Amino acid sequence: GDLTGLGARTARWLAEQGAPHLVLTSRRGREAPGAVELEADLTALGASVTIAACDIADRGQVKDVLASLPHDLPLTAVFHSAGVANDGVVTELTLDRLNNVLRPKVEGAWNLHELTQDLDLSAFVLFSSAAGLIGSPGQSHYAAGNAFLDALAHHRRARGLPATTIGWGLLAGGGMADDTGATERASRRGLHAMDPGQSLAGLRRALDDDETYIAMTHVDWARFITATAGTVKCTVISDLPEYRAAFPAAAAGHRL
């Protein structure tokens, strides 16, 4: 999932940090929109670039990509940013819609976990979503897929393997949220898009601090809490002063 949105920005950032070789995968490979332009940008920054057509949820394809890497440039870090949005209320979800959203998140991440667990990686980074922490209307399946990524990071850490999961909020500059109209809807609830520079600075901080999981989002908490009418039931929200002020009885009555 490296050829668009945050994945592409992360690739440019890694090249700027001096990464000698970047392997970028997407289902369409070099045929994906913007792939050739991104390759040129990364090459200009001094990185050697390989763009591979690979469905990250297909274990065989992932094995083939890993086997094709040059011996003098071994894999040292993994960034998993693949994802699909297919919003809909629970009563409208079908198995196909569930699979479409969960497959790149769950199966893709698990393939990368199993097929790289014996390698000497310095980082294994999963791009999750704040939807897995605080929920998001019409995205129960997407939230579940991202919650899996968060749990996988803790699973890897328990086994002594590197893992960092970033629960991203809305990001400015295009992406799935803009494509589905979610950005405008979220803004009305107090959730605002982050500047790309902020997001990369947060990513750097998470890696420098060796975090297992962080959520990174730009929220007007007072507006968000009022807009959700106290329906978001998680400790992260209910422990906030803004929540206790808006819903004192609810805040005192639950600690989930």
Tab-separated table of N, CA and C in Angstrom, residues 72-156:
chain	number	residue	atom	x	y	z
A	72	ASP	N	22.383	-8.410	-1.246
A	72	ASP	CA	23.203	-7.334	-0.697
A	72	ASP	C	22.358	-6.190	-0.129
A	73	LEU	N	21.043	-6.281	-0.272
A	73	LEU	CA	20.136	-5.294	0.313
A	73	LEU	C	19.003	-6.027	1.032
A	74	PRO	N	19.313	-6.648	2.166
A	74	PRO	CA	18.310	-7.448	2.865
A	74	PRO	C	17.211	-6.570	3.462
A	75	LEU	N	16.056	-7.183	3.667
A	75	LEU	CA	14.927	-6.473	4.261
A	75	LEU	C	15.236	-6.153	5.719
A	76	THR	N	15.093	-4.871	6.090
A	76	THR	CA	15.384	-4.469	7.467
A	76	THR	C	14.195	-3.821	8.159
A	77	ALA	N	13.156	-3.447	7.418
A	77	ALA	CA	11.985	-2.819	8.038
A	77	ALA	C	10.766	-3.056	7.156
A	78	VAL	N	9.602	-3.146	7.795
A	78	VAL	CA	8.338	-3.344	7.093
A	78	VAL	C	7.372	-2.244	7.494
A	79	PHE	N	6.719	-1.641	6.505
A	79	PHE	CA	5.646	-0.665	6.736
A	79	PHE	C	4.410	-1.177	6.009
A	80	HIS	N	3.380	-1.490	6.762
A	80	HIS	CA	2.141	-2.014	6.178
A	80	HIS	C	1.085	-0.910	6.190
A	81	SER	N	0.761	-0.383	5.016
A	81	SER	CA	-0.191	0.731	4.944
A	81	SER	C	-1.377	0.424	4.038
A	82	ALA	N	-1.541	-0.847	3.651
A	82	ALA	CA	-2.637	-1.210	2.755
A	82	ALA	C	-3.976	-1.123	3.478
A	83	GLY	N	-4.999	-0.707	2.749
A	83	GLY	CA	-6.328	-0.639	3.342
A	83	GLY	C	-7.375	-0.305	2.300
A	84	VAL	N	-8.600	-0.715	2.572
A	84	VAL	CA	-9.735	-0.451	1.689
A	84	VAL	C	-10.890	0.042	2.540
A	85	ALA	N	-11.593	1.068	2.067
A	85	ALA	CA	-12.784	1.555	2.762
A	85	ALA	C	-14.020	1.157	1.963
A	86	ASN	N	-15.030	0.680	2.667
A	86	ASN	CA	-16.292	0.305	2.033
A	86	ASN	C	-17.386	0.525	3.071
A	87	ASP	N	-17.700	1.793	3.306
A	87	ASP	CA	-18.565	2.163	4.429
A	87	ASP	C	-19.991	1.637	4.259
A	88	GLY	N	-20.591	1.338	5.398
A	88	GLY	CA	-21.980	0.897	5.400
A	88	GLY	C	-22.405	0.500	6.801
A	89	VAL	N	-23.665	0.716	7.121
A	89	VAL	CA	-24.149	0.330	8.445
A	89	VAL	C	-24.155	-1.188	8.562
A	90	VAL	N	-24.165	-1.678	9.797
A	90	VAL	CA	-24.014	-3.110	10.049
A	90	VAL	C	-25.076	-3.932	9.319
A	91	THR	N	-26.301	-3.442	9.292
A	91	THR	CA	-27.382	-4.213	8.673
A	91	THR	C	-27.223	-4.354	7.168
A	92	GLU	N	-26.345	-3.566	6.560
A	92	GLU	CA	-26.137	-3.637	5.116
A	92	GLU	C	-24.863	-4.395	4.739
A	93	LEU	N	-24.114	-4.838	5.736
A	93	LEU	CA	-22.857	-5.518	5.443
A	93	LEU	C	-23.121	-6.940	4.955
A	94	THR	N	-22.355	-7.343	3.961
A	94	THR	CA	-22.381	-8.710	3.455
A	94	THR	C	-21.016	-9.340	3.696
A	95	LEU	N	-20.925	-10.644	3.521
A	95	LEU	CA	-19.633	-11.302	3.693
A	95	LEU	C	-18.611	-10.762	2.699
A	96	ASP	N	-19.047	-10.467	1.495
A	96	ASP	CA	-18.123	-9.930	0.494
A	96	ASP	C	-17.596	-8.563	0.921
A	97	ARG	N	-18.479	-7.717	1.451
A	97	ARG	CA	-18.047	-6.387	1.885
A	97	ARG	C	-17.113	-6.497	3.088
A	98	LEU	N	-17.419	-7.398	3.997
A	98	LEU	CA	-16.537	-7.611	5.143
A	98	LEU	C	-15.158	-8.075	4.685
A	99	ASN	N	-15.136	-9.054	3.797
A	99	ASN	CA	-13.879	-9.611	3.325
A	99	ASN	C	-13.065	-8.573	2.572
A	100	ASN	N	-13.735	-7.735	1.790
A	100	ASN	CA	-13.054	-6.710	1.019
A	100	ASN	C	-12.269	-5.756	1.910
A	101	VAL	N	-12.831	-5.438	3.075
A	101	VAL	CA	-12.181	-4.499	3.994
A	101	VAL	C	-11.174	-5.204	4.903
A	102	LEU	N	-11.539	-6.389	5.401
A	102	LEU	CA	-10.676	-7.076	6.366
A	102	LEU	C	-9.460	-7.734	5.716
A	103	ARG	N	-9.580	-8.149	4.472
A	103	ARG	CA	-8.528	-8.934	3.830
A	103	ARG	C	-7.172	-8.222	3.804
A	104	PRO	N	-7.079	-6.991	3.284
A	104	PRO	CA	-5.747	-6.356	3.253
A	104	PRO	C	-5.211	-6.045	4.644
A	105	LYS	N	-6.111	-5.753	5.579
A	105	LYS	CA	-5.672	-5.441	6.937
A	105	LYS	C	-5.227	-6.711	7.673
A	106	VAL	N	-6.136	-7.648	7.800
A	106	VAL	CA	-5.893	-8.823	8.635
A	106	VAL	C	-4.973	-9.829	7.955
A	107	GLU	N	-5.376	-10.317	6.787
A	107	GLU	CA	-4.556	-11.317	6.111
A	107	GLU	C	-3.233	-10.732	5.637
A	108	GLY	N	-3.270	-9.483	5.156
A	108	GLY	CA	-2.035	-8.852	4.706
A	108	GLY	C	-1.019	-8.712	5.823
A	109	ALA	N	-1.461	-8.205	6.972
A	109	ALA	CA	-0.551	-8.025	8.099
A	109	ALA	C	-0.051	-9.361	8.623
A	110	TRP	N	-0.948	-10.358	8.667
A	110	TRP	CA	-0.537	-11.676	9.181
A	110	TRP	C	0.491	-12.332	8.261
A	111	ASN	N	0.308	-12.184	6.957
A	111	ASN	CA	1.310	-12.704	6.025
A	111	ASN	C	2.666	-12.070	6.269
A	112	LEU	N	2.699	-10.754	6.400
A	112	LEU	CA	3.965	-10.066	6.643
A	112	LEU	C	4.570	-10.501	7.973
A	113	HIS	N	3.727	-10.650	8.987
A	113	HIS	CA	4.212	-11.093	10.303
A	113	HIS	C	4.869	-12.467	10.204
A	114	GLU	N	4.160	-13.429	9.639
A	114	GLU	CA	4.679	-14.797	9.619
A	114	GLU	C	5.891	-14.941	8.704
A	115	LEU	N	5.874	-14.260	7.574
A	115	LEU	CA	6.935	-14.464	6.592
A	115	LEU	C	8.196	-13.657	6.884
A	116	THR	N	8.132	-12.727	7.832
A	116	THR	CA	9.337	-11.951	8.177
A	116	THR	C	9.775	-12.160	9.618
A	117	GLN	N	9.081	-13.007	10.376
A	117	GLN	CA	9.365	-13.107	11.812
A	117	GLN	C	10.762	-13.654	12.126
A	118	ASP	N	11.378	-14.331	11.174
A	118	ASP	CA	12.726	-14.859	11.404
A	118	ASP	C	13.814	-13.933	10.866
A	119	LEU	N	13.421	-12.783	10.316
A	119	LEU	CA	14.391	-11.824	9.804
A	119	LEU	C	14.806	-10.849	10.898
A	120	ASP	N	15.966	-10.256	10.724
A	120	ASP	CA	16.482	-9.292	11.713
A	120	ASP	C	15.961	-7.901	11.356
A	121	LEU	N	14.693	-7.641	11.683
A	121	LEU	CA	14.078	-6.360	11.362
A	121	LEU	C	14.332	-5.338	12.461
A	122	SER	N	14.520	-4.090	12.044
A	122	SER	CA	14.641	-2.997	13.013
A	122	SER	C	13.286	-2.379	13.313
A	123	ALA	N	12.320	-2.574	12.411
A	123	ALA	CA	10.983	-1.989	12.610
A	123	ALA	C	9.950	-2.801	11.839
A	124	PHE	N	8.768	-2.918	12.431
A	124	PHE	CA	7.621	-3.548	11.792
A	124	PHE	C	6.444	-2.640	12.106
A	125	VAL	N	6.088	-1.788	11.149
A	125	VAL	CA	5.147	-0.698	11.405
A	125	VAL	C	3.820	-0.975	10.714
A	126	LEU	N	2.746	-0.922	11.490
A	126	LEU	CA	1.400	-1.168	10.985
A	126	LEU	C	0.618	0.129	11.013
A	127	PHE	N	0.067	0.516	9.881
A	127	PHE	CA	-0.742	1.736	9.817
A	127	PHE	C	-2.198	1.365	10.095
A	128	SER	N	-2.604	1.654	11.300
A	128	SER	CA	-3.952	1.364	11.767
A	128	SER	C	-4.787	2.636	11.676
A	129	SER	N	-5.894	2.679	12.401
A	129	SER	CA	-6.791	3.831	12.363
A	129	SER	C	-7.358	4.087	13.745
A	130	ALA	N	-7.586	5.357	14.039
A	130	ALA	CA	-8.238	5.709	15.296
A	130	ALA	C	-9.649	5.131	15.368
A	131	ALA	N	-10.190	4.705	14.229
A	131	ALA	CA	-11.506	4.056	14.232
A	131	ALA	C	-11.493	2.804	15.087
A	132	GLY	N	-10.342	2.148	15.187
A	132	GLY	CA	-10.233	0.958	16.024
A	132	GLY	C	-10.255	1.278	17.505
A	133	LEU	N	-10.076	2.548	17.849
A	133	LEU	CA	-10.053	2.970	19.254
A	133	LEU	C	-11.354	3.633	19.660
A	134	ILE	N	-11.829	4.583	18.857
A	134	ILE	CA	-13.015	5.357	19.242
A	134	ILE	C	-14.205	5.101	18.332
A	135	GLY	N	-14.049	4.196	17.354
A	135	GLY	CA	-15.149	3.894	16.457
A	135	GLY	C	-15.328	4.945	15.382
A	136	SER	N	-16.169	4.612	14.407
A	136	SER	CA	-16.460	5.538	13.317
A	136	SER	C	-17.754	5.093	12.655
A	137	PRO	N	-18.724	5.983	12.500
A	137	PRO	CA	-20.016	5.597	11.923
A	137	PRO	C	-19.866	4.940	10.553
A	138	GLY	N	-20.518	3.809	10.370
A	138	GLY	CA	-20.478	3.118	9.095
A	138	GLY	C	-19.206	2.349	8.834
A	139	GLN	N	-18.334	2.247	9.850
A	139	GLN	CA	-17.050	1.584	9.626
A	139	GLN	C	-16.766	0.513	10.677
A	140	SER	N	-17.766	-0.231	11.076
A	140	SER	CA	-17.544	-1.270	12.079
A	140	SER	C	-16.551	-2.316	11.592
A	141	HIS	N	-16.643	-2.698	10.307
A	141	HIS	CA	-15.719	-3.690	9.754
A	141	HIS	C	-14.308	-3.113	9.625
A	142	TYR	N	-14.219	-1.852	9.231
A	142	TYR	CA	-12.912	-1.186	9.128
A	142	TYR	C	-12.286	-1.035	10.511
A	143	ALA	N	-13.092	-0.674	11.500
A	143	ALA	CA	-12.597	-0.550	12.878
A	143	ALA	C	-12.082	-1.894	13.379
A	144	ALA	N	-12.800	-2.969	13.074
A	144	ALA	CA	-12.382	-4.298	13.510
A	144	ALA	C	-11.051	-4.697	12.891
A	145	GLY	N	-10.886	-4.406	11.601
A	145	GLY	CA	-9.628	-4.733	10.939
A	145	GLY	C	-8.453	-4.003	11.544
A	146	ASN	N	-8.665	-2.748	11.891
A	146	ASN	CA	-7.585	-1.970	12.493
A	146	ASN	C	-7.323	-2.387	13.936
A	147	ALA	N	-8.366	-2.789	14.657
A	147	ALA	CA	-8.159	-3.305	16.013
A	147	ALA	C	-7.299	-4.567	15.964
A	148	PHE	N	-7.449	-5.357	14.902
A	148	PHE	CA	-6.589	-6.533	14.731
A	148	PHE	C	-5.128	-6.119	14.604
A	149	LEU	N	-4.860	-5.072	13.831
A	149	LEU	CA	-3.480	-4.607	13.689
A	149	LEU	C	-2.904	-4.195	15.037
A	150	ASP	N	-3.716	-3.499	15.835
A	150	ASP	CA	-3.257	-3.071	17.158
A	150	ASP	C	-2.913	-4.283	18.019
A	151	ALA	N	-3.761	-5.300	17.965
A	151	ALA	CA	-3.517	-6.510	18.753
A	151	ALA	C	-2.287	-7.260	18.244
A	152	LEU	N	-2.085	-7.273	16.926
A	152	LEU	CA	-0.923	-7.953	16.358
A	152	LEU	C	0.372	-7.317	16.849
A	153	ALA	N	0.382	-5.997	16.965
A	153	ALA	CA	1.586	-5.326	17.473
A	153	ALA	C	1.908	-5.810	18.886
A	154	HIS	N	0.904	-5.918	19.738
A	154	HIS	CA	1.135	-6.403	21.102
A	154	HIS	C	1.563	-7.875	21.096
A	155	HIS	N	0.997	-8.655	20.200
A	155	HIS	CA	1.379	-10.068	20.068
A	155	HIS	C	2.853	-10.193	19.698
A	156	ARG	N	3.300	-9.381	18.741
A	156	ARG	CA	4.697	-9.441	18.330
A	156	ARG	C	5.610	-9.005	19.466
